[in-house]
Coordinates of C-alpha atoms and ligand atoms in Angstrom, one line a residue:
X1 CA 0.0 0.0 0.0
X2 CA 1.3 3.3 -0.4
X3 CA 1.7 6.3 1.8
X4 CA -0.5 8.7 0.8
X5 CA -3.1 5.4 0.6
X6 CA -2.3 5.3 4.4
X7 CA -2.2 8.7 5.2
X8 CA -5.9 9.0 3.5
X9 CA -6.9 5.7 5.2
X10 CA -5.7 7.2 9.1
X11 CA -6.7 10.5 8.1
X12 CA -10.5 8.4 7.5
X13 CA -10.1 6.7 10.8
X14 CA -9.3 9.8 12.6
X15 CA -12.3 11.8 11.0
X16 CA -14.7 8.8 12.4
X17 CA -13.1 8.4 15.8
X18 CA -13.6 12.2 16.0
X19 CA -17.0 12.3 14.8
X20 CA -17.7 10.1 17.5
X21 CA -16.5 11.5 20.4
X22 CA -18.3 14.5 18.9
X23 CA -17.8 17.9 21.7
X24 CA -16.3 15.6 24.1
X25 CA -12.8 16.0 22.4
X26 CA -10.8 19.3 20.7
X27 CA -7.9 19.1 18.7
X28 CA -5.9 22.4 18.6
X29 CA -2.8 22.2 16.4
X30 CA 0.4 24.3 16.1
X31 CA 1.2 25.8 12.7
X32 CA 4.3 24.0 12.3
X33 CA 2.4 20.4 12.4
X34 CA 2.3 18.3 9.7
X35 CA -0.4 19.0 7.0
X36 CA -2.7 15.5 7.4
X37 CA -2.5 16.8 11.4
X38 CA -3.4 20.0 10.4
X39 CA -6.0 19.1 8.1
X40 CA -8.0 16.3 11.1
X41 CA -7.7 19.3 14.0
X42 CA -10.0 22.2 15.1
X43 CA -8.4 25.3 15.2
X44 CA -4.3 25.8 14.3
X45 CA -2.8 29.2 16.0
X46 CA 0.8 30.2 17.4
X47 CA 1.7 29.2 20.9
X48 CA -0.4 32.3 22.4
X49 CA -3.3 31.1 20.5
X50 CA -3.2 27.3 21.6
X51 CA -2.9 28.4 25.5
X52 CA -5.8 30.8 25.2
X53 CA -8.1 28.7 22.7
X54 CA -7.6 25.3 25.0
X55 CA -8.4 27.3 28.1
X56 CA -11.2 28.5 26.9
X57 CA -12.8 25.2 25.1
X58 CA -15.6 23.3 26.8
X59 CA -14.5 19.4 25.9
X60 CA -13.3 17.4 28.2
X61 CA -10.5 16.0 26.2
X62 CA -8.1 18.7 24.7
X63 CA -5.5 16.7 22.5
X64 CA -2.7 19.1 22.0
X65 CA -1.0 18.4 18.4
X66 CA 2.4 20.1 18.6
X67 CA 5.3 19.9 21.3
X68 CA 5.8 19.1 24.7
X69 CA 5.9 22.7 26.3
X70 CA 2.3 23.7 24.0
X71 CA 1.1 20.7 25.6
X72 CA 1.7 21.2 29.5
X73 CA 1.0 25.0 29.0
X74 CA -2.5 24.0 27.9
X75 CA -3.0 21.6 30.5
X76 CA -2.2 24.5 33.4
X77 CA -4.5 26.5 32.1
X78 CA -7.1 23.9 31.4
X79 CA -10.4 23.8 34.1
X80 CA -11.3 21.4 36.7
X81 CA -12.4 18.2 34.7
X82 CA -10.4 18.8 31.5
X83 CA -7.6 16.7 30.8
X84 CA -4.8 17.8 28.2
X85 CA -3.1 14.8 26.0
X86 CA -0.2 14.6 23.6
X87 CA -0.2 11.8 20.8
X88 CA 4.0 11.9 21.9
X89 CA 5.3 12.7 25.0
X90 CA 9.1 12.6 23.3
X91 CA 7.8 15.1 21.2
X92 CA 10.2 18.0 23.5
X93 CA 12.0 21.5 21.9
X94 CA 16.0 21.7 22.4
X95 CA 15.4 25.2 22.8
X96 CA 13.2 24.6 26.2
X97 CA 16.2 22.3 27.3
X98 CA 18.5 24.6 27.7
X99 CA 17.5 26.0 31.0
X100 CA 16.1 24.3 33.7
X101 CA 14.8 25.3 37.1
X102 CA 18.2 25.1 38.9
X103 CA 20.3 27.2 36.8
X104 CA 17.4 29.6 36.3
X105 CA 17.2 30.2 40.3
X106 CA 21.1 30.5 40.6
X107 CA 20.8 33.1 37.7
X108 CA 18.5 34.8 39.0
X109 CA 19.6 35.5 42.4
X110 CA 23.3 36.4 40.8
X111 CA 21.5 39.0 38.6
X112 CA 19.9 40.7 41.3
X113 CA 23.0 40.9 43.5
X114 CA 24.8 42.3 40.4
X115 CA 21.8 45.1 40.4
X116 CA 21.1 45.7 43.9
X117 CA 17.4 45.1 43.2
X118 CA 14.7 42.8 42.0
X119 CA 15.0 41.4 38.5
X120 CA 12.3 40.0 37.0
X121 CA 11.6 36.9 35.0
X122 CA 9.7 36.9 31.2
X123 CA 10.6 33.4 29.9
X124 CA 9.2 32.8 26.7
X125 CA 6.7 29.9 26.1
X126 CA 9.1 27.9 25.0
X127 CA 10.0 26.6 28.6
X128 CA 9.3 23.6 30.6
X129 CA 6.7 23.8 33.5
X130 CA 9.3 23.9 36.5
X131 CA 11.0 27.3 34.7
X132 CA 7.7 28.7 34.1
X133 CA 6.8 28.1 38.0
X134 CA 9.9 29.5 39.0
X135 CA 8.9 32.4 36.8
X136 CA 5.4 32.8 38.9
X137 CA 7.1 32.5 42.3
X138 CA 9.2 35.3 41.0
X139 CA 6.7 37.6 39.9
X140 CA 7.5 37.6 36.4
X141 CA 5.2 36.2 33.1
X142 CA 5.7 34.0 30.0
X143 CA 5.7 35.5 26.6
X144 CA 5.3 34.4 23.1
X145 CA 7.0 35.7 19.9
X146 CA 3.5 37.8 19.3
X147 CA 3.7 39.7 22.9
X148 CA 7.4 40.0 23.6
X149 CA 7.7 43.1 23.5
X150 CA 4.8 44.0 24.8
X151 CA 5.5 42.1 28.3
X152 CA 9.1 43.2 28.0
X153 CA 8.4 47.0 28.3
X154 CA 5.7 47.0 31.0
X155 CA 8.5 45.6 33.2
X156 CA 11.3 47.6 31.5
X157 CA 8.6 51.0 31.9
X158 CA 8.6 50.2 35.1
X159 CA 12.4 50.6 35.7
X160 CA 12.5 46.9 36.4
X161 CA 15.6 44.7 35.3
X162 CA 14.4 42.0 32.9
X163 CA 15.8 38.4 33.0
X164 CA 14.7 36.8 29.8
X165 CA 15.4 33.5 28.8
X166 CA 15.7 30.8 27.2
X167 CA 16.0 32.5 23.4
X168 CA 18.7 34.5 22.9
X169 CA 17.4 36.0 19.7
X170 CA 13.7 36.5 20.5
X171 CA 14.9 38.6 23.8
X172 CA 17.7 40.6 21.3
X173 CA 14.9 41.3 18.7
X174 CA 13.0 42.3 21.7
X175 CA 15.5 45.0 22.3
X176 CA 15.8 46.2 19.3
X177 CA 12.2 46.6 18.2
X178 CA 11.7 48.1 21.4
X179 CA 15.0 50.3 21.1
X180 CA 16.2 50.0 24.4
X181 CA 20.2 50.7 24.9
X182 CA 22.7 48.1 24.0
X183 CA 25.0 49.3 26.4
X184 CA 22.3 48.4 29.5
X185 CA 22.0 44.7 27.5
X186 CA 23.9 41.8 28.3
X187 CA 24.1 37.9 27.0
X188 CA 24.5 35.7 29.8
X189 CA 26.0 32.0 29.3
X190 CA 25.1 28.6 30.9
X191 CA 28.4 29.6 33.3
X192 CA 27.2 32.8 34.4
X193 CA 29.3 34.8 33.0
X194 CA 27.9 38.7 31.4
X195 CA 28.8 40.0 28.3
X196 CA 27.7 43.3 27.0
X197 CA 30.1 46.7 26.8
X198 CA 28.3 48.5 29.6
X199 CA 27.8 48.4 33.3
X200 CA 26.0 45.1 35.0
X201 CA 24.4 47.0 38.1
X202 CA 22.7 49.2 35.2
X203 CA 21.4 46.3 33.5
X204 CA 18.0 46.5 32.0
X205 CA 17.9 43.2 30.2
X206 CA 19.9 39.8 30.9
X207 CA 19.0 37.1 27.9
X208 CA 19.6 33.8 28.2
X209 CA 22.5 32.5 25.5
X210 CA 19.2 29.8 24.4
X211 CA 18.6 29.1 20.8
X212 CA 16.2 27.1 18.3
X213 CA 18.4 25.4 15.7
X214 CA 15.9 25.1 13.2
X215 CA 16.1 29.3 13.4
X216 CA 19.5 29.3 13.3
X217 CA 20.1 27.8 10.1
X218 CA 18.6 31.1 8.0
X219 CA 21.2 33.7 6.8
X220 CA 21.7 37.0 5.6
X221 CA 23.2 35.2 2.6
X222 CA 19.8 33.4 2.3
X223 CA 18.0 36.8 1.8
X224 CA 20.4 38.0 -0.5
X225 CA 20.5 35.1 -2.6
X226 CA 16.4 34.6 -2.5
X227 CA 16.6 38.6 -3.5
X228 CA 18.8 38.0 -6.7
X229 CA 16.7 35.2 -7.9
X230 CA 12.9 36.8 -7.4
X231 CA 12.5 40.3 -8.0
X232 CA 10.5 42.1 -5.8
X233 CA 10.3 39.3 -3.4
X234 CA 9.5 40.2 0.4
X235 CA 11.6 38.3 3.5
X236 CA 9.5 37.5 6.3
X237 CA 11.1 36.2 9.3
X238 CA 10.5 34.4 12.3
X239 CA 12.2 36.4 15.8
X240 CA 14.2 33.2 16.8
X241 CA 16.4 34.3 13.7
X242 CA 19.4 35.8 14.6
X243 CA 19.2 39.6 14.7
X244 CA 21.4 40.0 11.7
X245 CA 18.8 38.2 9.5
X246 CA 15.6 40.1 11.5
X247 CA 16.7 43.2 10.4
X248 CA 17.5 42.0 6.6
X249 CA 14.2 40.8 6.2
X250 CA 11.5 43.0 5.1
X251 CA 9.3 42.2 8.0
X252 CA 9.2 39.8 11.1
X253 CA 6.3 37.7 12.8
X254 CA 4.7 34.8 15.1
X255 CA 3.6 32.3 13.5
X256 CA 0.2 33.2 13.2
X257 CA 1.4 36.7 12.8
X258 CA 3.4 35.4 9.1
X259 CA 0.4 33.5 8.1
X260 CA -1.9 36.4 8.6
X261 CA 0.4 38.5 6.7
X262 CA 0.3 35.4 3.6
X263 CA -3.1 36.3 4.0
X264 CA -4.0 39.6 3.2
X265 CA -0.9 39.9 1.0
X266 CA -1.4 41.2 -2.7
X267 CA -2.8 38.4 -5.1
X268 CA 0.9 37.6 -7.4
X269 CA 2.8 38.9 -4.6
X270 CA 6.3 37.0 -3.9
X271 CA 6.9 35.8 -0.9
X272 CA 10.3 34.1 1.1
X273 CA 9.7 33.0 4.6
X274 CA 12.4 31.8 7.1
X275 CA 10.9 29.8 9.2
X276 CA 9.7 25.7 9.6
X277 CA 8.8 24.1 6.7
X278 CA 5.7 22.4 7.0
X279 CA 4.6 25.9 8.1
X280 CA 6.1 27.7 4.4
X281 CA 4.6 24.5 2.8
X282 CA 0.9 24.7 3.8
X283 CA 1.1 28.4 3.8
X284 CA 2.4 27.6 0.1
X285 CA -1.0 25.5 -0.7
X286 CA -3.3 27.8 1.4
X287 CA -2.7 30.5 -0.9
X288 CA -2.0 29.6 -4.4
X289 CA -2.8 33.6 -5.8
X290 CA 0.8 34.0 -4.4
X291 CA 4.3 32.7 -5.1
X292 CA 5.4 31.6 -1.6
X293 CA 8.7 29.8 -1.2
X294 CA 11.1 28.8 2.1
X295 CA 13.9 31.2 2.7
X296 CA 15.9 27.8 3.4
X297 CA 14.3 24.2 3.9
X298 CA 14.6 23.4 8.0
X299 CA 12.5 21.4 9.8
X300 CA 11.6 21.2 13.3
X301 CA 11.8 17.1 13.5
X302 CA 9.7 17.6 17.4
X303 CA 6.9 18.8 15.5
X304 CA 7.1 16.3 12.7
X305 CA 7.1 13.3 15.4
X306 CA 2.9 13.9 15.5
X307 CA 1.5 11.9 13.1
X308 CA -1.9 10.8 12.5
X309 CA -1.1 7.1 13.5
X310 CA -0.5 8.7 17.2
X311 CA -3.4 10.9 16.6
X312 CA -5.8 8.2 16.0
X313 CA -3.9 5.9 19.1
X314 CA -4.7 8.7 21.5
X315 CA -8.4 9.3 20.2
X316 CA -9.0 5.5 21.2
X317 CA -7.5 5.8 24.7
X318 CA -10.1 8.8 25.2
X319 CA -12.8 5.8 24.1
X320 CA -11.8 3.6 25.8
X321 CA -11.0 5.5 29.2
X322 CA -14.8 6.8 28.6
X323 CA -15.4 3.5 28.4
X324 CA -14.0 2.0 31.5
X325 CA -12.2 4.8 33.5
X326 CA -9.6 2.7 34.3
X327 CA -8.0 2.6 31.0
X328 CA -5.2 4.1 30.0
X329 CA -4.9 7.3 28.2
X330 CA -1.9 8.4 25.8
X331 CA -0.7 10.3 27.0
X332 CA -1.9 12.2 29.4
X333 CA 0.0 15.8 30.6
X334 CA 0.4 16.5 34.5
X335 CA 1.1 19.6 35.7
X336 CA 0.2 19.3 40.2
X337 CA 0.6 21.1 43.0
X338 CA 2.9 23.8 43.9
X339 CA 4.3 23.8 40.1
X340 CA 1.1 24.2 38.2
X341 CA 0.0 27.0 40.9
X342 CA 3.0 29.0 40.3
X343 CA 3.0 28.5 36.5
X344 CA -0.3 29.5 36.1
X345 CA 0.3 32.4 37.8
X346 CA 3.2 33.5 35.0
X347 CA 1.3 32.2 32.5
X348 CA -2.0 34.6 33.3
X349 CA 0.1 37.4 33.9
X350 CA 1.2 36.9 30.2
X351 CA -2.6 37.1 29.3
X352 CA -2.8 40.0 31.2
X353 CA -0.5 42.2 29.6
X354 CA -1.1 40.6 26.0
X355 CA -4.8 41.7 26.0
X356 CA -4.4 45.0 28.1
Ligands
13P1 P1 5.0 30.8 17.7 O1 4.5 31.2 19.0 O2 5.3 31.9 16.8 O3 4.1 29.8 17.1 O4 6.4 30.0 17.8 C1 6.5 28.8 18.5 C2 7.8 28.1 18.2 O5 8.2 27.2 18.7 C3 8.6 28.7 17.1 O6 9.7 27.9 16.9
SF4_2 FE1 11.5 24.3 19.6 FE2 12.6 25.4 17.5 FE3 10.9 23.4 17.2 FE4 10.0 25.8 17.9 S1 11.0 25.2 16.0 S2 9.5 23.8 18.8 S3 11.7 26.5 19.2 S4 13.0 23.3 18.2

């Protein structure tokens, strides 16, 4: 049999299963997912659109298609009697690895010694839940690439020090679209250690040295080459670039934010985006009128570990378990206690200043 016989045949099963469970189940979907994934889910949005769509969903099941991190941040925010799934718990994001709640503490505490004050967390989404509780217990709130700055300069309005981790470039594309001073910016490494020309103890922003390597591959030799071989052609970026290839793009955006701008964009408009590929792919299809093409093929193999095989193997643990409520389900996302209390708390104070 082939694949795409397969593919149609799961995608069939799903449908049913789905049809069947009826309002008892939701399936939001991250823009990066895999077109048949897309294609079988409810609703697709960015990372702030999945934690504030799940939240506010009445099933009972919310099956989170996309990583880890999008998974356990809808299940914090989920009410009393929902229960958040992931077709693959192995399904993490390098980028979310490279801080964990030990070395964010130590920071943290060495920062504000450093500035003779409080310094206060944003960590972006991208985080597991023991960073984002350490963020609540600390006063601070999560962001997303679509409120950033936005969260950033309450803080920084405020004349309070910002620690932002784990990306590097998001909290450095921060600063500049915000303008803030480079010389009251500094990079800080996994050892501790500050680097930025001016003075630590008048600090306004510490970022993380954190990275996504499927953002790291783009170049300013990408755009320059995509410019010489379409005329006219517009760069759109994702902010996990680096900030050399932000500002050589023509514009920058969240997810949702890039797919809203394929959109609305002129009918024969040319397009090159740097971001995942499934995304560039489907945004390709989804709007023939334009000529859209990747800035650079890179894929985020996380994402592409949902398939609909898993898909339709979580949907029948939810039948069964409504079945007998002893079964199984696959998998389900815990978030208890004195973690999910404190990362709830950063999480709504990023819902707070995203819709103020
Ligand atoms: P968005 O919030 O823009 O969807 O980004 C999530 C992500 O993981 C990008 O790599
Ligand atoms: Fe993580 Fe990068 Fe994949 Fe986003 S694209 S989930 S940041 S590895």
């Amino acid at each position: 049999m082939s694949n795409s016989m397969d593919t149609g045949d799961l995608s069939a099963k799903v449908v049913a299963l789905k049809r069947e469970l009826g309002p008892k189940v939701v399936i939001p979907a991250h823009h990066y997912q895999p077109p048949e994934v897309v294609s079988t889910s409810d609703f697709i949005g960015d990372s702030y659109k999945l934690a504030v769509m799940a939240s506010k969903t009445e099933a009972e099941y919310i099956l989170l298609c996309g990583v880890r991190f999008m998974a356990e941040s809808a299940a914090i925010l989920a009410k009393p009697g929902q229960t958040t799934l992931t077709p693959d718990p192995v399904s993490g994001c390098p980028m979310a690895d490279m801080i964990d709640e030990l070395s964010f503490k130590v920071q943290i505490t060495k920062l504000e010694k450093i500035a003779g004050k409080p310094v206060v967390p944003v960590t972006y989404m991208n985080s597991y839940a023991d960073v984002k509780a350490m963020t609540g217990e600390h006063g601070g709130a999560i962001c997303t690439s679509s409120n950033a700055a936005k969260i950033v300069k309450h803080y920084i309005d405020n004349e309070q020090p910002v620690f932002f981790s784990p990306d590097y470039n998001l909290g450095i594309n921060t600063v500049e679209k915000l303008g803030l001073p480079q010389d009251r910016i500094f990079a800080v490494d996994k050892s501790g250690a500050l680097k930025g020309s001016g003075d630590p103890e008048k600090g306004l922003m510490f970022i993380w040295d954190g990275y996504c390597h499927v953002h790291k591959l783009f170049t300013v030799a990408d755009i320059d080459r995509t410019r010489r071989e379409h005329e006219g052609i517009r760069v759109i970026v994702h902010p996990e670039c680096n900030r050399e290839v932000v500002g050589h793009a023509d514009a920058q955006g969240s997810t949702e934010g890039m797919y809203k701008m394929l959109k609305e964009a002129p009918s024969g408009s040319v397009w090159a985006v740097g971001t995942e590929i499934n995304f560039v792919r489907r945004a390709a299809l989804d709007f023939p009128d334009k000529v859209i093409v990747p800035l650079r093929e890179s894929l985020c193999f996380n994402m592409a570990r949902i398939n609909l095989e898993k898909v339709l193997h979580s949907l029948e643990s939810i039948q069964a378990h409504i079945q007998n409520r002893d079964a199984p389900l696959h998998y389900k996302i815990s978030v208890d206690g004195r973690v999910r209390a404190n990362a709830e708390k950063a999480l709504r104070k990023m819902i707070e200043l995203a819709e103020l």
